[in-house]
Amino acid sequence: QVQLVESGGGLVQAGGSLRLSCAASGRTFSSYPMGWFRQAPGKEREFVAAISRSGGNIYYADSVKGRFTISRDNAENTVYLQMNSLKPEDTAVYYCAAGSLTGRAAYLYDYWGQGTQVTVSS
């Protein structure tokens, strides 16, 4: 089992940047593919980015490709989401998740953090 805690959210102007972190408990972090998802008010949770156990395979949603970068540090049990050129439509609660397979579908992920709010003002 793994516990996940996100941090780094906040309020930023359009065009700005934020870096989200997700710290994982336990000694088996490197065995989990990791993902970032987000949920805006009134909308369903959507996939943002995913990274494989070693970091060799990475996937992005089309809406964030070229602006967001997912990375992980297995020695620090942490996964990151660098978000640049933020837009008001990026406003959402961002969740990290640990899964069994690397992919875009939420059902692949067994453990979820509590989320961190990202608000982008226009």
mmCIF file of C-alpha atoms in Angstrom:
data_model
loop_
_atom_site.group_PDB
_atom_site.id
_atom_site.type_symbol
_atom_site.label_atom_id
_atom_site.label_comp_id
_atom_site.label_asym_id
_atom_site.label_seq_id
_atom_site.Cartn_x
_atom_site.Cartn_y
_atom_site.Cartn_z
ATOM 1 C CA GLN A 1 0.000 0.000 0.000
ATOM 2 C CA VAL A 2 1.157 3.563 -0.663
ATOM 3 C CA GLN A 3 -0.051 6.900 0.655
ATOM 4 C CA LEU A 4 0.185 9.977 -1.539
ATOM 5 C CA VAL A 5 0.305 13.648 -0.551
ATOM 6 C CA GLU A 6 0.179 16.402 -3.159
ATOM 7 C CA SER A 7 1.533 19.908 -2.701
ATOM 8 C CA GLY A 8 2.427 22.962 -4.746
ATOM 9 C CA GLY A 9 -0.985 24.127 -5.849
ATOM 10 C CA GLY A 10 -2.091 27.730 -5.635
ATOM 11 C CA LEU A 11 -3.310 30.785 -7.483
ATOM 12 C CA VAL A 12 -1.395 31.927 -10.545
ATOM 13 C CA GLN A 13 -2.040 34.290 -13.429
ATOM 14 C CA ALA A 14 -2.520 33.001 -16.940
ATOM 15 C CA GLY A 15 0.848 32.362 -18.552
ATOM 16 C CA GLY A 16 2.452 31.548 -15.236
ATOM 17 C CA SER A 17 3.941 28.336 -13.891
ATOM 18 C CA LEU A 18 3.481 25.988 -10.981
ATOM 19 C CA ARG A 19 5.251 22.822 -9.924
ATOM 20 C CA LEU A 20 3.197 20.164 -8.213
ATOM 21 C CA SER A 21 4.799 17.499 -6.059
ATOM 22 C CA CYS A 22 3.406 14.203 -4.869
ATOM 23 C CA ALA A 23 5.233 12.520 -2.010
ATOM 24 C CA ALA A 24 4.679 8.813 -1.519
ATOM 25 C CA SER A 25 5.101 6.767 1.610
ATOM 26 C CA GLY A 26 6.564 3.307 1.650
ATOM 27 C CA ARG A 27 9.625 1.684 0.177
ATOM 28 C CA THR A 28 8.017 0.415 -3.016
ATOM 29 C CA PHE A 29 7.404 3.709 -4.802
ATOM 30 C CA SER A 30 9.591 2.686 -7.723
ATOM 31 C CA SER A 31 7.318 -0.277 -8.419
ATOM 32 C CA TYR A 32 4.329 1.948 -9.223
ATOM 33 C CA PRO A 33 3.523 3.708 -12.443
ATOM 34 C CA MET A 34 2.323 7.185 -11.484
ATOM 35 C CA GLY A 35 -0.248 9.510 -12.945
ATOM 36 C CA TRP A 36 -1.691 12.980 -12.564
ATOM 37 C CA PHE A 37 -5.385 13.636 -13.034
ATOM 38 C CA ARG A 38 -7.512 16.728 -12.546
ATOM 39 C CA GLN A 39 -11.110 17.574 -11.890
ATOM 40 C CA ALA A 40 -12.683 20.933 -12.558
ATOM 41 C CA PRO A 41 -15.958 22.003 -10.926
ATOM 42 C CA GLY A 42 -18.894 20.283 -12.555
ATOM 43 C CA LYS A 43 -16.684 18.098 -14.711
ATOM 44 C CA GLU A 44 -15.454 14.542 -14.589
ATOM 45 C CA ARG A 45 -11.947 13.674 -13.496
ATOM 46 C CA GLU A 46 -9.629 13.686 -16.496
ATOM 47 C CA PHE A 47 -6.195 12.314 -17.266
ATOM 48 C CA VAL A 48 -3.286 14.769 -17.369
ATOM 49 C CA ALA A 49 -0.024 12.799 -17.483
ATOM 50 C CA ALA A 50 1.490 9.437 -16.616
ATOM 51 C CA ILE A 51 4.981 8.078 -16.122
ATOM 52 C CA SER A 52 6.220 4.504 -15.964
ATOM 53 C CA ARG A 53 8.170 2.956 -13.097
ATOM 54 C CA SER A 54 11.558 3.902 -14.503
ATOM 55 C CA GLY A 55 10.400 7.076 -16.213
ATOM 56 C CA GLY A 56 11.092 5.649 -19.633
ATOM 57 C CA ASN A 57 7.502 5.904 -20.843
ATOM 58 C CA ILE A 58 5.514 9.105 -20.502
ATOM 59 C CA TYR A 59 2.045 10.054 -21.706
ATOM 60 C CA TYR A 60 0.235 13.393 -21.790
ATOM 61 C CA ALA A 61 -3.256 14.556 -22.481
ATOM 62 C CA ASP A 62 -3.402 16.534 -25.715
ATOM 63 C CA SER A 63 -4.605 19.565 -23.786
ATOM 64 C CA VAL A 64 -1.365 19.822 -21.793
ATOM 65 C CA LYS A 65 1.206 18.448 -24.228
ATOM 66 C CA GLY A 66 4.069 20.876 -24.687
ATOM 67 C CA ARG A 67 3.153 22.829 -21.542
ATOM 68 C CA PHE A 68 3.296 20.254 -18.729
ATOM 69 C CA THR A 69 6.137 17.898 -17.820
ATOM 70 C CA ILE A 70 5.845 14.877 -15.570
ATOM 71 C CA SER A 71 8.921 13.471 -13.860
ATOM 72 C CA ARG A 72 9.792 11.275 -10.909
ATOM 73 C CA ASP A 73 12.593 10.820 -8.424
ATOM 74 C CA ASN A 74 12.485 7.263 -7.114
ATOM 75 C CA ALA A 75 15.181 7.986 -4.546
ATOM 76 C CA GLU A 76 12.961 10.710 -3.074
ATOM 77 C CA ASN A 77 9.664 8.813 -3.533
ATOM 78 C CA THR A 78 8.260 11.819 -5.366
ATOM 79 C CA VAL A 79 6.551 12.516 -8.659
ATOM 80 C CA TYR A 80 6.349 16.023 -10.090
ATOM 81 C CA LEU A 81 4.200 17.924 -12.537
ATOM 82 C CA GLN A 82 5.799 21.063 -13.944
ATOM 83 C CA MET A 83 3.079 23.236 -15.423
ATOM 84 C CA ASN A 84 4.026 26.124 -17.686
ATOM 85 C CA SER A 85 1.988 28.547 -19.794
ATOM 86 C CA LEU A 86 -1.005 27.955 -17.578
ATOM 87 C CA LYS A 87 -4.451 28.787 -18.858
ATOM 88 C CA PRO A 88 -7.701 29.504 -16.985
ATOM 89 C CA GLU A 89 -9.036 26.176 -18.270
ATOM 90 C CA ASP A 90 -6.287 24.410 -16.304
ATOM 91 C CA THR A 91 -8.089 25.399 -13.122
ATOM 92 C CA ALA A 92 -8.935 22.210 -11.228
ATOM 93 C CA VAL A 93 -8.079 20.019 -8.298
ATOM 94 C CA TYR A 94 -5.038 17.997 -9.285
ATOM 95 C CA TYR A 95 -4.617 14.436 -8.006
ATOM 96 C CA CYS A 96 -1.672 12.102 -8.183
ATOM 97 C CA ALA A 97 -2.220 8.388 -8.349
ATOM 98 C CA ALA A 98 -0.207 5.186 -8.124
ATOM 99 C CA GLY A 99 -1.180 2.326 -10.343
ATOM 100 C CA SER A 100 -0.519 -1.121 -11.647
ATOM 101 C CA LEU A 101 0.003 -0.178 -15.281
ATOM 102 C CA THR A 102 1.074 3.024 -16.997
ATOM 103 C CA GLY A 103 -1.796 4.540 -18.871
ATOM 104 C CA ARG A 104 -4.483 7.164 -19.253
ATOM 105 C CA ALA A 105 -7.419 5.378 -17.649
ATOM 106 C CA ALA A 106 -8.286 6.103 -14.056
ATOM 107 C CA TYR A 107 -9.129 2.444 -13.387
ATOM 108 C CA LEU A 108 -5.441 1.567 -13.786
ATOM 109 C CA TYR A 109 -4.650 3.483 -10.591
ATOM 110 C CA ASP A 110 -5.280 1.983 -7.188
ATOM 111 C CA TYR A 111 -4.098 4.719 -4.824
ATOM 112 C CA TRP A 112 -5.000 8.392 -4.906
ATOM 113 C CA GLY A 113 -3.944 11.495 -3.059
ATOM 114 C CA GLN A 114 -6.303 14.073 -1.584
ATOM 115 C CA GLY A 115 -5.645 16.591 -4.309
ATOM 116 C CA THR A 116 -4.270 20.114 -4.525
ATOM 117 C CA GLN A 117 -6.141 23.109 -5.924
ATOM 118 C CA VAL A 118 -4.740 24.958 -8.921
ATOM 119 C CA THR A 119 -6.459 28.187 -9.885
ATOM 120 C CA VAL A 120 -5.414 30.151 -12.963
ATOM 121 C CA SER A 121 -6.770 33.677 -13.239
ATOM 122 C CA SER A 122 -7.250 35.426 -16.563
#
